Short mmCIF file of C-alpha atoms and ligand atoms in Angstrom, two decimals:
data_model
loop_
_atom_site.label_atom_id
_atom_site.label_comp_id
_atom_site.label_asym_id
_atom_site.label_seq_id
_atom_site.Cartn_x
_atom_site.Cartn_y
_atom_site.Cartn_z
CA MET A 98 19.24 -15.06 -33.90
CA SER A 99 17.24 -16.83 -31.21
CA PRO A 100 16.18 -14.74 -28.22
CA THR A 101 18.34 -16.83 -25.90
CA GLU A 102 21.46 -16.82 -28.04
CA GLY A 103 24.44 -15.31 -26.29
CA ALA A 104 22.79 -15.60 -22.89
CA SER A 105 24.84 -17.40 -20.27
CA SER A 106 23.14 -20.58 -19.12
CA THR A 107 23.91 -19.73 -15.49
CA ALA A 108 22.70 -16.13 -15.62
CA PRO A 109 19.63 -15.50 -13.46
CA VAL A 110 16.48 -14.78 -15.41
CA ILE A 111 15.85 -11.13 -14.73
CA SER A 112 12.99 -9.31 -16.36
CA SER A 113 14.13 -6.38 -18.44
CA ARG A 114 11.02 -4.48 -17.38
CA SER A 115 11.72 -1.83 -14.82
CA ALA A 116 9.62 -3.11 -11.91
CA ILE A 117 11.53 -3.28 -8.67
CA ALA A 118 10.78 -3.65 -5.00
CA GLN A 119 13.92 -2.42 -3.30
CA ILE A 120 14.29 -4.09 0.09
CA ASN A 121 16.33 -2.13 2.61
CA HIS A 122 17.84 -4.62 5.06
CA GLY A 123 19.45 -1.83 7.08
CA HIS A 124 15.98 -0.52 7.83
CA LEU A 125 14.73 -4.03 8.58
CA LEU A 126 17.46 -4.47 11.20
CA HIS A 127 16.78 -1.00 12.60
CA ASN A 128 13.12 -1.98 13.06
CA TYR A 129 14.02 -5.35 14.55
CA THR A 130 16.35 -3.65 17.03
CA LEU A 131 13.63 -1.21 18.12
CA LEU A 132 11.16 -4.07 18.52
CA ASN A 133 13.70 -6.04 20.54
CA ILE A 134 14.12 -3.09 22.89
CA GLN A 135 10.35 -2.88 23.17
CA ALA A 136 10.08 -6.64 23.82
CA GLY A 137 12.70 -6.62 26.60
CA SER A 138 13.11 -10.19 27.87
CA THR A 139 10.15 -11.49 25.85
CA ASP A 140 11.00 -13.65 22.82
CA ILE A 141 10.15 -12.36 19.33
CA MET A 142 8.52 -14.60 16.76
CA ALA A 143 9.13 -12.62 13.55
CA VAL A 144 6.09 -12.97 11.32
CA VAL A 145 7.36 -13.62 7.80
CA LYS A 146 4.25 -15.26 6.42
CA ALA A 147 2.91 -14.44 2.95
CA ASN A 148 6.43 -14.12 1.56
CA ALA A 149 7.32 -11.73 4.42
CA TYR A 150 4.35 -9.53 3.57
CA GLY A 151 5.54 -9.41 -0.03
CA HIS A 152 9.13 -8.45 0.87
CA GLY A 153 10.68 -11.86 0.10
CA MET A 154 10.60 -14.40 2.93
CA GLU A 155 13.97 -16.00 2.45
CA SER A 156 16.10 -12.87 2.42
CA ILE A 157 14.09 -11.21 5.21
CA ALA A 158 14.33 -14.28 7.46
CA THR A 159 18.04 -14.69 6.70
CA SER A 160 18.79 -11.12 7.79
CA LEU A 161 16.72 -11.48 10.94
CA HIS A 162 18.26 -14.85 11.74
CA LEU A 163 21.77 -13.41 11.38
CA ALA A 164 20.66 -10.63 13.75
CA GLY A 165 19.73 -13.25 16.34
CA CYS A 166 16.07 -13.96 15.65
CA THR A 167 15.30 -17.64 16.23
CA HIS A 168 11.50 -17.75 15.90
CA PHE A 169 9.60 -17.30 12.64
CA GLY A 170 5.88 -17.33 11.91
CA VAL A 171 5.00 -18.53 8.40
CA THR A 172 1.62 -19.22 6.81
CA ASP A 173 1.62 -22.96 6.34
CA ALA A 174 3.76 -26.08 6.21
CA GLN A 175 4.81 -25.41 2.61
CA GLU A 176 6.23 -22.00 3.52
CA GLY A 177 7.75 -23.57 6.63
CA LEU A 178 9.55 -26.22 4.60
CA ALA A 179 10.86 -23.61 2.16
CA LEU A 180 12.18 -21.51 5.04
CA ARG A 181 13.74 -24.50 6.80
CA GLN A 182 15.52 -25.56 3.60
CA HIS A 183 16.71 -22.01 3.00
CA LEU A 184 18.06 -21.54 6.51
CA THR A 185 19.76 -24.94 6.36
CA MET A 186 21.42 -23.95 3.08
CA GLN A 187 22.76 -20.84 4.80
CA SER A 188 24.50 -23.30 7.19
CA SER A 189 23.23 -21.37 10.13
CA THR A 190 24.74 -22.57 13.37
CA HIS A 191 21.80 -21.68 15.60
CA HIS A 192 18.44 -23.38 15.47
CA ALA A 193 15.28 -21.65 14.28
CA ASP A 194 11.74 -22.46 15.42
CA ILE A 195 9.34 -22.17 12.50
CA THR A 196 5.61 -21.95 13.19
CA PRO A 197 2.98 -22.30 10.48
CA LEU A 198 0.42 -19.87 11.91
CA SER A 199 -2.47 -21.20 9.82
CA GLY A 200 -1.65 -24.69 11.03
CA LEU A 201 -2.22 -27.87 9.07
CA PHE A 202 -4.51 -28.45 6.11
CA SER A 203 -3.89 -32.15 5.43
CA GLN A 204 -2.01 -35.32 6.31
CA HIS A 205 0.60 -34.18 3.79
CA ASP A 206 1.13 -30.96 5.78
CA ALA A 207 1.69 -33.01 8.93
CA SER A 208 4.38 -35.01 7.08
CA LEU A 209 6.01 -31.75 5.95
CA ALA A 210 5.88 -30.48 9.55
CA CYS A 211 7.66 -33.64 10.64
CA ARG A 212 10.24 -33.51 7.85
CA ALA A 213 11.05 -29.82 8.38
CA ASN A 214 10.79 -29.91 12.17
CA LEU A 215 8.07 -27.23 12.24
CA SER A 216 6.02 -26.22 15.29
CA PRO A 217 2.55 -25.71 13.81
CA VAL A 218 -0.43 -24.02 15.39
CA ILE A 219 -3.20 -26.53 15.96
CA THR A 220 -6.89 -26.01 16.64
CA GLU A 221 -8.55 -29.36 15.83
CA PRO A 222 -8.29 -32.94 17.17
CA GLN A 223 -7.81 -33.98 13.52
CA HIS A 224 -4.53 -32.03 13.39
CA ILE A 225 -3.12 -34.19 16.16
CA CYS A 226 -4.31 -37.36 14.40
CA TRP A 227 -2.48 -36.26 11.26
CA LEU A 228 0.67 -35.51 13.28
CA GLN A 229 0.47 -38.87 15.01
CA ALA A 230 0.11 -40.66 11.67
CA ALA A 231 3.22 -38.78 10.46
CA ASP A 232 5.09 -39.98 13.57
CA PHE A 233 5.60 -36.36 14.63
CA HIS A 234 7.18 -35.90 18.05
CA GLY A 235 8.00 -32.21 17.86
CA HIS A 236 6.23 -29.20 19.32
CA VAL A 237 2.93 -27.45 18.56
CA TRP A 238 1.21 -24.25 19.61
CA ILE A 239 -2.41 -24.52 20.68
CA LYS A 240 -4.54 -21.61 19.53
CA ILE A 241 -7.33 -20.31 21.69
CA ASP A 242 -10.17 -18.13 20.47
CA SER A 243 -10.24 -15.26 22.95
CA GLY A 244 -12.99 -13.39 21.12
CA MET A 245 -11.95 -12.67 17.54
CA HIS A 246 -13.85 -15.72 16.28
CA ARG A 247 -11.43 -16.50 13.49
CA LEU A 248 -9.38 -19.56 14.51
CA GLY A 249 -9.21 -21.26 17.88
CA ALA A 250 -9.68 -24.63 19.57
CA ILE A 251 -13.21 -25.35 20.70
CA ASP A 252 -11.92 -27.47 23.59
CA PRO A 253 -8.25 -26.56 24.16
CA ALA A 254 -8.01 -28.67 27.36
CA ALA A 255 -8.93 -31.76 25.35
CA LEU A 256 -6.28 -30.91 22.74
CA ILE A 257 -3.61 -30.62 25.43
CA LEU A 258 -4.56 -34.05 26.72
CA GLN A 259 -4.58 -35.52 23.22
CA CYS A 260 -1.10 -34.05 22.53
CA ARG A 261 0.29 -35.50 25.72
CA GLU A 262 -1.10 -38.94 24.93
CA ALA A 263 0.42 -38.72 21.43
CA GLY A 264 3.88 -37.75 22.73
CA ILE A 265 3.65 -34.29 21.16
CA SER A 266 5.12 -31.40 23.17
CA ILE A 267 3.37 -28.06 23.50
CA CYS A 268 5.29 -24.80 22.89
CA GLY A 269 2.51 -22.80 24.45
CA LEU A 270 -0.93 -21.29 24.15
CA MET A 271 -1.58 -18.58 21.59
CA SER A 272 -4.36 -16.16 20.75
CA HIS A 273 -4.76 -13.07 18.57
CA LEU A 274 -6.32 -9.64 19.18
CA ALA A 275 -8.95 -8.26 16.83
CA CYS A 276 -8.51 -4.55 17.66
CA ALA A 277 -4.90 -4.13 18.82
CA ASP A 278 -4.39 -1.10 16.56
CA GLU A 279 -7.13 0.72 18.50
CA PRO A 280 -5.67 0.77 22.02
CA GLU A 281 -8.87 2.16 23.54
CA HIS A 282 -11.11 -0.50 22.06
CA PRO A 283 -12.87 -2.51 24.83
CA MET A 284 -12.25 -5.77 22.91
CA ASN A 285 -8.56 -5.62 23.88
CA GLN A 286 -9.21 -5.84 27.61
CA LEU A 287 -11.93 -8.42 27.07
CA GLN A 288 -9.71 -10.68 24.95
CA LEU A 289 -6.76 -10.24 27.32
CA GLU A 290 -8.86 -11.33 30.31
CA THR A 291 -10.42 -14.24 28.41
CA PHE A 292 -7.01 -15.47 27.27
CA ILE A 293 -5.40 -15.20 30.71
CA GLN A 294 -8.33 -16.90 32.35
CA CYS A 295 -8.30 -19.72 29.84
CA CYS A 296 -4.54 -20.24 30.26
CA GLU A 297 -4.83 -20.21 34.06
CA THR A 298 -7.65 -22.73 33.98
CA ILE A 299 -6.32 -25.27 31.51
CA ALA A 300 -2.50 -25.07 31.70
CA PRO A 301 -1.02 -22.28 33.84
CA GLU A 302 2.48 -23.71 33.36
CA LEU A 303 2.54 -23.31 29.55
CA PRO A 304 4.15 -20.30 27.80
CA ARG A 305 1.75 -17.72 26.34
CA SER A 306 1.66 -15.54 23.23
CA LEU A 307 -0.99 -12.96 22.47
CA LEU A 308 0.38 -9.79 20.91
CA ASN A 309 1.12 -8.69 17.33
CA SER A 310 2.97 -5.45 16.44
CA ALA A 311 0.22 -3.11 17.60
CA GLY A 312 -0.42 -5.08 20.78
CA MET A 313 3.31 -5.03 21.63
CA ILE A 314 3.27 -1.27 21.57
CA SER A 315 -0.05 -0.54 23.21
CA MET A 316 0.02 -3.29 25.88
CA PRO A 317 3.69 -3.38 27.00
CA GLU A 318 2.74 -4.79 30.39
CA HIS A 319 1.24 -7.91 28.76
CA HIS A 320 4.03 -9.12 26.49
CA MET A 321 3.92 -12.56 28.18
CA ASP A 322 6.43 -15.13 26.78
CA VAL A 323 6.43 -14.53 23.01
CA VAL A 324 5.33 -11.52 20.93
CA ARG A 325 4.61 -11.85 17.21
CA PRO A 326 5.37 -8.64 15.28
CA GLY A 327 4.81 -8.59 11.53
CA ILE A 328 3.98 -5.24 9.99
CA ALA A 329 6.26 -3.26 12.34
CA LEU A 330 9.27 -5.21 11.07
CA TYR A 331 8.49 -3.84 7.62
CA GLY A 332 8.45 -0.27 8.88
CA ILE A 333 4.80 0.55 9.41
CA GLU A 334 3.93 2.23 12.72
CA PRO A 335 1.14 -0.01 14.00
CA VAL A 336 -0.42 2.44 16.46
CA ALA A 337 -1.22 6.00 15.40
CA GLY A 338 0.08 8.52 17.94
CA ASN A 339 2.52 6.07 19.59
CA THR A 340 5.37 5.88 17.10
CA LEU A 341 8.65 4.01 17.54
CA GLY A 342 10.71 5.56 14.71
CA LEU A 343 10.40 2.61 12.33
CA LYS A 344 11.82 2.92 8.80
CA PRO A 345 10.22 1.68 5.56
CA VAL A 346 11.76 -1.52 4.23
CA MET A 347 10.14 -1.67 0.78
CA THR A 348 10.40 0.96 -1.95
CA LEU A 349 8.31 0.12 -5.02
CA LEU A 350 9.87 1.54 -8.17
CA GLY A 351 9.10 1.75 -11.87
CA SER A 352 10.70 4.00 -14.45
CA ILE A 353 9.68 6.47 -17.13
CA MET A 354 9.26 4.63 -20.46
CA GLN A 355 7.99 7.53 -22.53
CA LEU A 356 7.61 11.30 -22.25
CA ARG A 357 5.40 13.41 -24.45
CA ASP A 358 3.65 16.74 -24.65
CA ILE A 359 -0.09 16.48 -25.02
CA PRO A 360 -2.48 19.26 -26.03
CA ALA A 361 -5.44 20.52 -24.02
CA GLY A 362 -8.39 18.20 -24.62
CA ALA A 363 -6.31 14.99 -25.02
CA ALA A 364 -7.85 11.92 -23.37
CA ILE A 365 -5.60 9.73 -21.20
CA SER A 366 -5.83 5.94 -20.74
CA TYR A 367 -8.75 3.49 -20.66
CA GLY A 368 -12.20 4.94 -20.44
CA ALA A 369 -10.85 8.39 -21.37
CA THR A 370 -11.66 9.43 -17.80
CA PHE A 371 -9.01 12.16 -17.78
CA ILE A 372 -9.14 14.97 -20.34
CA ALA A 373 -6.15 17.31 -20.23
CA PRO A 374 -7.44 20.73 -19.07
CA LYS A 375 -4.36 22.41 -20.63
CA ALA A 376 -1.25 21.47 -22.56
CA MET A 377 0.66 19.03 -20.35
CA ARG A 378 3.79 16.90 -20.22
CA LEU A 379 2.94 13.25 -19.67
CA ALA A 380 5.15 10.38 -18.49
CA THR A 381 4.22 6.76 -19.08
CA VAL A 382 5.59 4.64 -16.23
CA SER A 383 6.41 0.92 -16.21
CA LEU A 384 4.21 -0.22 -13.32
CA GLY A 385 0.56 -1.14 -13.37
CA TYR A 386 -1.99 -3.06 -11.36
CA ALA A 387 -0.43 -6.43 -12.27
CA ASP A 388 2.61 -5.21 -10.33
CA GLY A 389 0.49 -4.35 -7.32
CA VAL A 390 -0.24 -0.67 -7.93
CA PRO A 391 -3.83 -0.42 -6.64
CA ARG A 392 -6.15 0.54 -9.49
CA GLY A 393 -8.05 2.64 -6.97
CA LEU A 394 -5.21 5.18 -7.17
CA SER A 395 -6.32 6.04 -10.73
CA GLY A 396 -6.84 9.78 -10.89
CA ILE A 397 -6.29 10.32 -7.15
CA GLY A 398 -2.84 8.99 -6.33
CA SER A 399 0.61 10.38 -6.86
CA VAL A 400 4.17 9.12 -7.29
CA SER A 401 7.54 10.61 -6.48
CA ILE A 402 10.07 11.35 -9.25
CA ASN A 403 13.43 12.78 -8.21
CA GLY A 404 11.81 13.76 -4.92
CA ILE A 405 8.96 15.66 -6.62
CA SER A 406 5.37 14.55 -6.22
CA CYS A 407 3.54 13.93 -9.53
CA PRO A 408 -0.17 13.10 -9.87
CA ILE A 409 -1.29 9.82 -11.45
CA ILE A 410 -3.70 10.76 -14.23
CA GLY A 411 -6.23 8.57 -15.98
CA ARG A 412 -6.82 4.91 -15.23
CA ILE A 413 -3.94 2.70 -14.08
CA CYS A 414 -3.44 -0.09 -16.64
CA MET A 415 -2.19 -3.64 -16.14
CA ASP A 416 1.41 -2.73 -17.05
CA TYR A 417 1.52 1.08 -17.04
CA SER A 418 0.53 4.22 -15.19
CA MET A 419 0.50 7.74 -16.62
CA VAL A 420 1.69 10.67 -14.54
CA ASP A 421 1.70 14.42 -14.94
CA VAL A 422 5.27 15.80 -15.05
CA THR A 423 4.40 19.24 -16.42
CA HIS A 424 5.87 20.94 -13.33
CA MET A 425 9.30 19.27 -13.37
CA ASP A 426 12.29 18.15 -15.41
CA ALA A 427 11.79 14.45 -16.04
CA ALA A 428 13.93 12.24 -18.28
CA LEU A 429 13.45 8.87 -19.89
CA GLY A 430 14.51 6.14 -17.45
CA ASP A 431 14.00 8.26 -14.32
CA LEU A 432 12.96 6.12 -11.38
CA VAL A 433 9.39 6.53 -10.19
CA GLU A 434 8.55 5.71 -6.57
CA PHE A 435 5.04 4.48 -5.87
CA TRP A 436 5.72 3.99 -2.17
CA GLY A 437 8.74 3.86 0.11
CA GLU A 438 11.04 6.46 1.58
CA GLN A 439 9.58 9.49 -0.22
CA HIS A 440 6.04 8.38 -0.23
CA PRO A 441 4.91 6.36 2.83
CA ALA A 442 2.84 3.25 2.10
CA SER A 443 0.70 4.05 5.16
CA ALA A 444 -0.40 7.38 3.61
CA ILE A 445 -1.40 5.64 0.38
CA ALA A 446 -3.26 2.97 2.34
CA SER A 447 -5.22 5.65 4.24
CA GLN A 448 -6.04 7.40 0.98
CA LEU A 449 -7.54 4.14 -0.30
CA ASP A 450 -9.24 3.32 3.00
CA THR A 451 -7.18 0.15 3.28
CA ILE A 452 -4.12 -1.01 5.22
CA SER A 453 -0.49 -1.09 4.14
CA TYR A 454 -0.55 -4.91 4.50
CA THR A 455 -2.66 -5.08 1.33
CA LEU A 456 -0.21 -2.89 -0.61
CA PHE A 457 2.83 -4.97 0.34
CA THR A 458 1.24 -8.38 -0.14
CA GLY A 459 -0.25 -7.23 -3.45
CA VAL A 460 3.15 -6.59 -5.06
CA GLY A 461 3.19 -8.90 -8.08
CA ALA A 462 5.43 -11.92 -8.54
CA ARG A 463 6.94 -10.31 -11.66
CA VAL A 464 8.30 -7.41 -9.59
CA GLN A 465 11.94 -8.09 -8.89
CA ARG A 466 12.89 -7.91 -5.20
CA VAL A 467 16.29 -6.24 -5.01
CA ASN A 468 18.03 -6.55 -1.65
CA GLY A 469 20.27 -3.80 -0.40
CA ILE A 470 21.21 -1.78 2.66
C1 PLP B 3 -1.60 -15.08 14.37
C2 PLP B 3 -0.88 -13.85 13.96
N1 PLP B 3 0.10 -13.38 14.73
C3 PLP B 3 0.80 -12.27 14.40
C4 PLP B 3 0.51 -11.56 13.25
C5 PLP B 3 1.29 -10.32 12.93
O1 PLP B 3 0.46 -9.21 12.94
P1 PLP B 3 1.00 -7.74 12.61
O2 PLP B 3 1.50 -7.80 11.23
O3 PLP B 3 -0.19 -6.88 12.75
O4 PLP B 3 2.08 -7.46 13.61
C6 PLP B 3 -0.50 -12.02 12.42
C7 PLP B 3 -0.82 -11.27 11.19
O5 PLP B 3 -1.85 -11.32 10.60
C8 PLP B 3 -1.23 -13.18 12.78
O6 PLP B 3 -2.21 -13.67 12.01
#
């Protein structure tokens, strides 16, 4: 019998491997509500770039859009087009502004921006030339470098002039803080002053947008016209010691594929870096580094099984991790949480000296996103 025999031609292709990112839309809306309260009368541009930080852009944006969000920040024109097509398919009655935050990379991108009615960020005269050639008469954001030295127009006043001559409208002026998650860092004040001064000098009448999630929380008096939260939507508290009560949106789950008792002295996984100090019960779990489990957790991380913490032992493999379940009753098929409700992603990120952004965006394409409430 062929492997596809008996399969319905319309059935979605779902991997039989147990590798799931459960996406809790109730928590997403809880977080969005808290951020809306925080934002007050300031507009929110929900940052859903990089596949909504690994959570699945289309379903995340749909939920937010239904909850009233009308601004979305994506990575580039390709993501923008995908989101526009998706929202159009949902036959949404209210319009959505979609901003490619990394702007334009080519003439083709400018054509996509025109076709999908995107409002890209621009930083270069060339971007406006591309837009003109695509007969674009929509809106753009002009990005100013207020001190991070990542992206920003070298001569924003000249870009404004060029836009006006080309019949391109300007949504506003934007910049980005380098140290917003450290409220006491002197860069914040410096960048704020530089941005305000630049706006006042070149176009005081244009709307302004400076703050990401952390900035929204630590600089509430400077929300300006549009704030751009990303990570807070997904449930990570962006500023230590100033928490909002956000809830985790993603729970990364595998399951127990095999259980076995191993004797003292048995070596576990590649490199035989873990030698059992005593007789132990070992579970082999269906998630590995190709799913986004950081290999750095080998031998130092833990997972949660039925609410009980279990150490990861030996090296994490591409498709598997081994965990110690000696201290609990574990059964074949039990779900294993790598991060989520039981086991905060932020704690794992700190353990690895990284940020939760890298955990979420690292979740592999073969991990099935399962939406629920
Ligand atoms: C320009 C810009 N605005 C907003 C954000 C959202 O930042 P956060 O996820 O820290 O809220 C990002 C994220 O990298 C960004 O690059």
